[in-house]
Amino acid sequence: MQFSRRSMFKLSAAGLTTLAAPQILVRAAQAEVPMSATMPAAYKRFSLGDFEITVLSDGHRVVPDPQKIFGTNQTQEEIAALLESNYLPVDKMQFTFAPTLVNTGSDLILFDTGNGEGGREGGVGQTLANLQASGYTPEQVTVVVLTHLHGDHIGGLMEGDQPAFPNARYVTGQAEYDFWSSEERIGTGAENGHKGVVAKVVPLAEKMSFVKDGDSVVSGITGMAAFGHTPGHMIYGLESGGRKLMLTADTANHFVLSLQRPEWEVVFDSDKAMAAKTRKDVFDMISADRLPFIGYHMPFPSVGFVEKASEGYRFIPETYQFDL
Ligand SMILES: [Zn+2]
């Protein structure tokens, strides 16, 4: 059958004539029913060897002007062309956030905590609600790992003036903690970040252990230095039952702009050249080894693979690879 644009329009014109009466009835009925603004619980669960992985959505946020965030060393035309070729709008973008729970059988480990209560009016800060919807309680979390100390990762540590995960110990990178907690940040561009860390992270320092490249959180979960996005940004390799997965945190902040063009500068990266080199090193390794990864800002459920392309990488979202 020929399916030209013309035949499609003819089809819909014919459809309108024959179905006009029922459509009017349906529209009238729908007008009686207000649209539901309720969002579904959002989590994705799969297994990796003996580990159970649950990716939690912290919600999403729409921000204007992608070109002011990604590709700040590129022309507006180049950025618009890349977005358009990937069927994305050029004037706004969506940010998602994906804290991840790993149940090893003896520990329930939460990687990053989302935007927290401060983000809830803006539609984010949903990690706690989705953790509960997924069948766990905050009291069951035994370890909270902070990949780095930006606000969208530490915002959920406290609820009011109480720790949100009262029975947890904490893990973060030594270099990351030293940088943000230092009073030397006062009067610099990192002052606001420092204040956030003083408010949310420093009060928990007594229960915190600090890791370096190659250190383990628990058996099967190993930290890797991936500096550049922040001075002490760490990523984590998971391995269980012969299967592996990487938690790449903010090594790449967008599935098109950061992966297809890893060298493009990103406003959020504190050392732009180091961040670009780390991006290429990490995703070269992940693509060569065909490893699945969870990227904190990849489109929810934030799990996928990358394939090396002539320039950068192509993101391949997870479909049913973990279900079979
Ligand atoms: Zn982030």
CSV table of C-alpha atoms and ligand atoms in Angstrom, one decimal:
chain,number,residue,atom,x,y,z
A,1,MET,CA,0.0,0.0,0.0
A,2,GLN,CA,1.2,3.5,-0.9
A,3,PHE,CA,1.2,5.7,2.2
A,4,SER,CA,2.0,9.1,1.0
A,5,ARG,CA,1.3,12.3,2.9
A,6,ARG,CA,-1.6,13.0,0.5
A,7,SER,CA,-3.2,9.7,1.2
A,8,MET,CA,-2.9,10.3,5.0
A,9,PHE,CA,-4.6,13.6,4.7
A,10,LYS,CA,-7.4,12.0,2.5
A,11,LEU,CA,-7.8,9.3,5.1
A,12,SER,CA,-8.2,11.8,8.0
A,13,ALA,CA,-10.6,13.9,5.9
A,14,ALA,CA,-12.7,10.8,5.3
A,15,GLY,CA,-12.4,9.8,8.9
A,16,LEU,CA,-13.8,13.2,10.0
A,17,THR,CA,-16.9,12.8,7.8
A,18,THR,CA,-17.8,9.3,8.9
A,19,LEU,CA,-16.9,9.7,12.6
A,20,ALA,CA,-18.0,13.3,13.1
A,21,ALA,CA,-21.0,12.5,15.3
A,22,PRO,CA,-19.3,10.0,17.7
A,23,GLN,CA,-16.3,12.4,18.1
A,24,ILE,CA,-18.6,15.2,19.2
A,25,LEU,CA,-20.2,12.9,21.8
A,26,VAL,CA,-16.8,11.9,23.1
A,27,ARG,CA,-15.5,15.5,23.4
A,28,ALA,CA,-18.6,16.5,25.2
A,29,ALA,CA,-18.2,13.7,27.7
A,30,GLN,CA,-14.5,14.5,28.2
A,31,ALA,CA,-15.3,18.1,29.1
A,32,GLU,CA,-17.0,16.8,32.2
A,33,VAL,CA,-13.8,15.2,33.5
A,34,PRO,CA,-11.0,17.4,34.7
A,35,MET,CA,-7.5,16.3,33.6
A,36,SER,CA,-5.7,14.5,36.4
A,37,ALA,CA,-2.6,16.3,37.5
A,38,THR,CA,-1.5,13.3,39.6
A,39,MET,CA,1.9,11.9,38.5
A,40,PRO,CA,2.4,8.1,38.7
A,41,ALA,CA,5.0,6.7,41.1
A,42,ALA,CA,8.2,6.5,39.1
A,43,TYR,CA,10.8,3.9,39.7
A,44,LYS,CA,12.5,1.2,37.6
A,45,ARG,CA,13.6,-2.1,39.1
A,46,PHE,CA,15.8,-4.8,37.7
A,47,SER,CA,18.4,-7.3,38.9
A,48,LEU,CA,22.2,-7.4,38.4
A,49,GLY,CA,23.5,-10.8,39.5
A,50,ASP,CA,22.4,-10.9,43.2
A,51,PHE,CA,21.9,-7.2,43.5
A,52,GLU,CA,18.5,-5.6,43.1
A,53,ILE,CA,18.7,-2.2,41.5
A,54,THR,CA,15.9,0.4,41.8
A,55,VAL,CA,16.2,3.7,39.9
A,56,LEU,CA,14.1,6.3,41.6
A,57,SER,CA,12.8,9.4,39.8
A,58,ASP,CA,13.3,12.6,41.8
A,59,GLY,CA,11.0,14.3,39.3
A,60,HIS,CA,11.8,16.6,36.4
A,61,ARG,CA,12.3,20.3,35.7
A,62,VAL,CA,12.0,22.3,32.5
A,63,VAL,CA,14.7,25.0,32.0
A,64,PRO,CA,15.0,27.5,29.1
A,65,ASP,CA,17.9,28.1,26.8
A,66,PRO,CA,20.0,24.8,26.5
A,67,GLN,CA,22.7,26.8,24.7
A,68,LYS,CA,23.4,28.7,27.9
A,69,ILE,CA,24.2,25.5,29.6
A,70,PHE,CA,25.7,23.1,27.0
A,71,GLY,CA,28.1,23.9,24.3
A,72,THR,CA,29.0,27.3,25.8
A,73,ASN,CA,32.1,27.3,23.5
A,74,GLN,CA,30.0,26.6,20.4
A,75,THR,CA,27.8,28.7,18.1
A,76,GLN,CA,24.1,28.9,18.7
A,77,GLU,CA,23.6,27.5,15.2
A,78,GLU,CA,25.6,24.4,15.9
A,79,ILE,CA,23.8,23.7,19.1
A,80,ALA,CA,20.4,24.2,17.5
A,81,ALA,CA,21.4,21.9,14.6
A,82,LEU,CA,22.4,19.1,17.0
A,83,LEU,CA,19.1,19.4,19.0
A,84,GLU,CA,17.0,19.5,15.9
A,85,SER,CA,18.6,16.5,14.4
A,86,ASN,CA,17.8,14.6,17.6
A,87,TYR,CA,14.1,15.8,17.5
A,88,LEU,CA,14.6,18.0,20.6
A,89,PRO,CA,13.4,21.6,21.1
A,90,VAL,CA,16.0,24.3,20.8
A,91,ASP,CA,14.5,26.8,23.3
A,92,LYS,CA,14.0,24.6,26.4
A,93,MET,CA,15.1,21.3,27.9
A,94,GLN,CA,14.1,18.8,30.6
A,95,PHE,CA,16.3,17.8,33.5
A,96,THR,CA,15.7,14.5,35.2
A,97,PHE,CA,17.3,13.2,38.4
A,98,ALA,CA,17.8,9.6,39.2
A,99,PRO,CA,19.0,8.6,42.7
A,100,THR,CA,19.5,4.8,42.7
A,101,LEU,CA,18.9,2.2,45.4
A,102,VAL,CA,21.0,-1.0,45.4
A,103,ASN,CA,19.9,-3.9,47.6
A,104,THR,CA,22.9,-6.2,48.0
A,105,GLY,CA,21.0,-8.6,50.3
A,106,SER,CA,22.8,-7.2,53.4
A,107,ASP,CA,22.8,-3.5,52.7
A,108,LEU,CA,20.3,-1.1,51.1
A,109,ILE,CA,22.5,1.6,49.5
A,110,LEU,CA,21.1,4.9,48.2
A,111,PHE,CA,23.3,6.7,45.6
A,112,ASP,CA,22.5,10.5,45.9
A,113,THR,CA,19.3,11.9,47.4
A,114,GLY,CA,17.8,14.3,44.8
A,115,ASN,CA,16.7,17.9,45.3
A,116,GLY,CA,14.9,17.3,48.6
A,117,GLU,CA,12.2,19.3,50.2
A,118,GLY,CA,13.5,22.6,48.8
A,119,GLY,CA,12.6,21.4,45.3
A,120,ARG,CA,9.1,20.1,45.9
A,121,GLU,CA,7.2,23.2,44.9
A,122,GLY,CA,9.1,23.0,41.6
A,123,GLY,CA,8.0,19.4,41.0
A,124,VAL,CA,11.3,17.7,42.1
A,125,GLY,CA,12.3,16.3,45.5
A,126,GLN,CA,10.3,13.1,44.8
A,127,THR,CA,13.0,10.6,45.8
A,128,LEU,CA,11.6,9.8,49.3
A,129,ALA,CA,8.1,9.4,47.9
A,130,ASN,CA,9.2,7.1,45.1
A,131,LEU,CA,11.5,5.1,47.5
A,132,GLN,CA,8.4,4.4,49.6
A,133,ALA,CA,6.3,3.7,46.6
A,134,SER,CA,8.9,1.1,45.5
A,135,GLY,CA,8.3,-0.8,48.8
A,136,TYR,CA,11.1,0.4,51.1
A,137,THR,CA,11.2,2.8,54.1
A,138,PRO,CA,13.8,5.5,54.6
A,139,GLU,CA,14.7,3.6,57.9
A,140,GLN,CA,15.9,0.6,55.9
A,141,VAL,CA,18.6,2.5,54.0
A,142,THR,CA,21.9,1.5,55.6
A,143,VAL,CA,24.3,3.5,53.4
A,144,VAL,CA,23.9,6.8,51.5
A,145,VAL,CA,26.6,7.4,48.9
A,146,LEU,CA,27.1,10.9,47.6
A,147,THR,CA,28.8,10.9,44.2
A,148,HIS,CA,29.5,14.6,44.6
A,149,LEU,CA,28.1,17.5,46.6
A,150,HIS,CA,26.0,19.5,44.2
A,151,GLY,CA,22.6,20.6,45.5
A,152,ASP,CA,20.6,18.2,43.3
A,153,HIS,CA,22.5,15.3,44.9
A,154,ILE,CA,22.6,16.4,48.6
A,155,GLY,CA,19.2,18.2,48.8
A,156,GLY,CA,17.4,15.1,50.1
A,157,LEU,CA,19.7,14.3,53.0
A,158,MET,CA,17.6,16.2,55.6
A,159,GLU,CA,13.8,16.4,56.1
A,160,GLY,CA,13.3,19.5,58.2
A,161,ASP,CA,16.2,19.4,60.7
A,162,GLN,CA,16.2,15.6,60.9
A,163,PRO,CA,18.3,13.2,58.7
A,164,ALA,CA,15.9,11.7,56.0
A,165,PHE,CA,17.6,8.3,56.4
A,166,PRO,CA,18.0,8.0,60.1
A,167,ASN,CA,19.9,4.7,60.2
A,168,ALA,CA,22.3,5.2,57.4
A,169,ARG,CA,26.0,5.8,57.4
A,170,TYR,CA,27.4,8.0,54.6
A,171,VAL,CA,30.1,7.8,52.0
A,172,THR,CA,31.6,10.4,49.8
A,173,GLY,CA,34.9,11.3,48.1
A,174,GLN,CA,37.6,12.6,50.3
A,175,ALA,CA,38.6,15.3,47.7
A,176,GLU,CA,35.0,16.3,47.2
A,177,TYR,CA,34.3,16.8,50.9
A,178,ASP,CA,37.6,18.6,51.5
A,179,PHE,CA,36.9,21.1,48.6
A,180,TRP,CA,33.3,22.0,49.5
A,181,SER,CA,33.6,22.0,53.3
A,182,SER,CA,36.6,24.4,53.3
A,183,GLU,CA,36.1,28.0,54.3
A,184,GLU,CA,38.4,28.9,51.5
A,185,ARG,CA,35.4,28.7,49.2
A,186,ILE,CA,33.9,31.8,50.8
A,187,GLY,CA,34.1,34.8,48.4
A,188,THR,CA,34.5,32.5,45.4
A,189,GLY,CA,32.1,31.1,42.8
A,190,ALA,CA,31.8,28.0,45.0
A,191,GLU,CA,30.5,29.9,48.0
A,192,ASN,CA,26.8,28.9,47.6
A,193,GLY,CA,27.8,25.3,47.1
A,194,HIS,CA,29.9,25.6,50.3
A,195,LYS,CA,26.9,26.9,52.2
A,196,GLY,CA,24.7,24.0,51.0
A,197,VAL,CA,27.4,21.5,52.2
A,198,VAL,CA,27.8,23.2,55.5
A,199,ALA,CA,24.0,23.0,56.0
A,200,LYS,CA,23.3,19.5,54.7
A,201,VAL,CA,26.5,17.4,54.8
A,202,VAL,CA,28.8,18.7,57.5
A,203,PRO,CA,26.2,17.9,60.3
A,204,LEU,CA,26.4,14.2,59.1
A,205,ALA,CA,30.2,14.1,58.9
A,206,GLU,CA,30.5,12.0,62.1
A,207,LYS,CA,28.8,9.1,60.4
A,208,MET,CA,30.7,9.6,57.1
A,209,SER,CA,33.6,7.7,55.6
A,210,PHE,CA,35.6,9.2,52.8
A,211,VAL,CA,36.7,7.2,49.8
A,212,LYS,CA,39.4,7.6,47.1
A,213,ASP,CA,39.9,6.0,43.7
A,214,GLY,CA,39.7,2.2,44.0
A,215,ASP,CA,38.1,2.1,47.5
A,216,SER,CA,35.0,-0.1,48.1
A,217,VAL,CA,31.7,1.0,49.7
A,218,VAL,CA,30.8,-2.7,50.3
A,219,SER,CA,31.9,-5.8,48.5
A,220,GLY,CA,31.1,-5.5,44.8
A,221,ILE,CA,30.8,-1.7,44.8
A,222,THR,CA,34.0,0.2,44.0
A,223,GLY,CA,34.6,4.0,43.6
A,224,MET,CA,36.5,5.5,40.7
A,225,ALA,CA,37.8,9.0,40.6
A,226,ALA,CA,36.1,10.9,37.7
A,227,PHE,CA,37.1,14.4,38.5
A,228,GLY,CA,36.2,17.5,36.5
A,229,HIS,CA,32.5,18.0,36.9
A,230,THR,CA,33.5,18.8,40.5
A,231,PRO,CA,36.9,18.6,42.1
A,232,GLY,CA,36.2,15.2,43.7
A,233,HIS,CA,33.4,13.7,41.6
A,234,MET,CA,33.3,9.9,42.0
A,235,ILE,CA,31.6,7.2,40.0
A,236,TYR,CA,30.9,3.6,41.1
A,237,GLY,CA,31.3,0.2,39.5
A,238,LEU,CA,28.8,-2.4,40.5
A,239,GLU,CA,29.6,-6.1,40.1
A,240,SER,CA,27.5,-9.1,41.2
A,241,GLY,CA,27.2,-12.7,39.9
A,242,GLY,CA,29.6,-11.9,37.0
A,243,ARG,CA,27.5,-8.9,35.8
A,244,LYS,CA,28.6,-5.3,35.8
A,245,LEU,CA,27.0,-1.9,35.7
A,246,MET,CA,28.5,1.6,36.1
A,247,LEU,CA,26.9,4.5,38.0
A,248,THR,CA,28.3,7.4,36.1
A,249,ALA,CA,26.6,10.2,38.1
A,250,ASP,CA,27.2,13.6,36.4
A,251,THR,CA,30.1,12.5,34.1
A,252,ALA,CA,27.6,13.3,31.3
A,253,ASN,CA,24.7,15.7,32.0
A,254,HIS,CA,22.7,15.2,28.8
A,255,PHE,CA,22.0,12.2,26.7
A,256,VAL,CA,22.6,14.1,23.4
A,257,LEU,CA,24.5,17.3,24.2
A,258,SER,CA,27.1,15.7,26.5
A,259,LEU,CA,27.3,12.2,24.9
A,260,GLN,CA,27.2,13.1,21.2
A,261,ARG,CA,29.6,16.0,21.8
A,262,PRO,CA,31.7,15.1,24.9
A,263,GLU,CA,34.1,18.0,24.3
A,264,TRP,CA,31.4,20.7,24.4
A,265,GLU,CA,31.8,22.8,27.5
A,266,VAL,CA,29.1,22.6,30.2
A,267,VAL,CA,28.4,25.4,32.5
A,268,PHE,CA,28.1,23.0,35.5
A,269,ASP,CA,31.6,21.5,35.0
A,270,SER,CA,34.0,23.1,37.4
A,271,ASP,CA,37.1,22.2,35.3
A,272,LYS,CA,35.8,22.1,31.8
A,273,ALA,CA,38.9,20.5,30.1
A,274,MET,CA,39.2,17.8,32.8
A,275,ALA,CA,35.5,17.1,32.7
A,276,ALA,CA,35.7,16.6,28.9
A,277,LYS,CA,38.7,14.2,29.2
A,278,THR,CA,37.0,12.3,32.0
A,279,ARG,CA,33.8,12.0,29.9
A,280,LYS,CA,35.7,10.5,27.0
A,281,ASP,CA,37.8,8.2,29.3
A,282,VAL,CA,34.7,6.9,31.1
A,283,PHE,CA,32.4,6.4,28.0
A,284,ASP,CA,35.3,4.9,25.9
A,285,MET,CA,35.6,2.3,28.6
A,286,ILE,CA,31.8,1.7,28.9
A,287,SER,CA,31.3,1.5,25.2
A,288,ALA,CA,34.4,-0.8,24.7
A,289,ASP,CA,33.2,-3.2,27.4
A,290,ARG,CA,29.5,-2.9,26.4
A,291,LEU,CA,28.6,-2.1,30.0
A,292,PRO,CA,25.2,-0.9,31.0
A,293,PHE,CA,25.2,2.4,33.0
A,294,ILE,CA,22.9,4.6,35.0
A,295,GLY,CA,23.5,8.3,34.4
A,296,TYR,CA,21.9,10.6,37.0
A,297,HIS,CA,20.7,13.0,34.4
A,298,MET,CA,19.9,10.6,31.5
A,299,PRO,CA,16.2,10.5,30.6
A,300,PHE,CA,14.3,8.5,33.1
A,301,PRO,CA,14.7,5.6,33.9
A,302,SER,CA,18.2,6.7,33.2
A,303,VAL,CA,19.6,3.3,32.3
A,304,GLY,CA,21.3,2.5,29.0
A,305,PHE,CA,24.3,1.8,26.9
A,306,VAL,CA,26.6,3.8,24.7
A,307,GLU,CA,28.0,3.1,21.3
A,308,LYS,CA,31.0,4.9,20.1
A,309,ALA,CA,30.1,7.0,17.0
A,310,SER,CA,32.4,8.8,14.5
A,311,GLU,CA,32.1,11.8,16.9
A,312,GLY,CA,31.1,11.1,20.5
A,313,TYR,CA,28.7,8.4,21.5
A,314,ARG,CA,25.1,7.3,20.8
A,315,PHE,CA,22.9,6.7,23.9
A,316,ILE,CA,20.9,3.5,23.6
A,317,PRO,CA,18.1,3.5,26.3
A,318,GLU,CA,17.5,0.3,28.1
A,319,THR,CA,14.4,-1.6,27.0
A,320,TYR,CA,14.0,-5.2,28.2
A,321,GLN,CA,17.7,-6.2,28.5
A,322,PHE,CA,17.4,-6.8,32.2
A,323,ASP,CA,14.1,-8.5,32.1
A,324,LEU,CA,15.1,-11.6,30.2
B,1,ZN,ZN,23.6,16.6,39.1
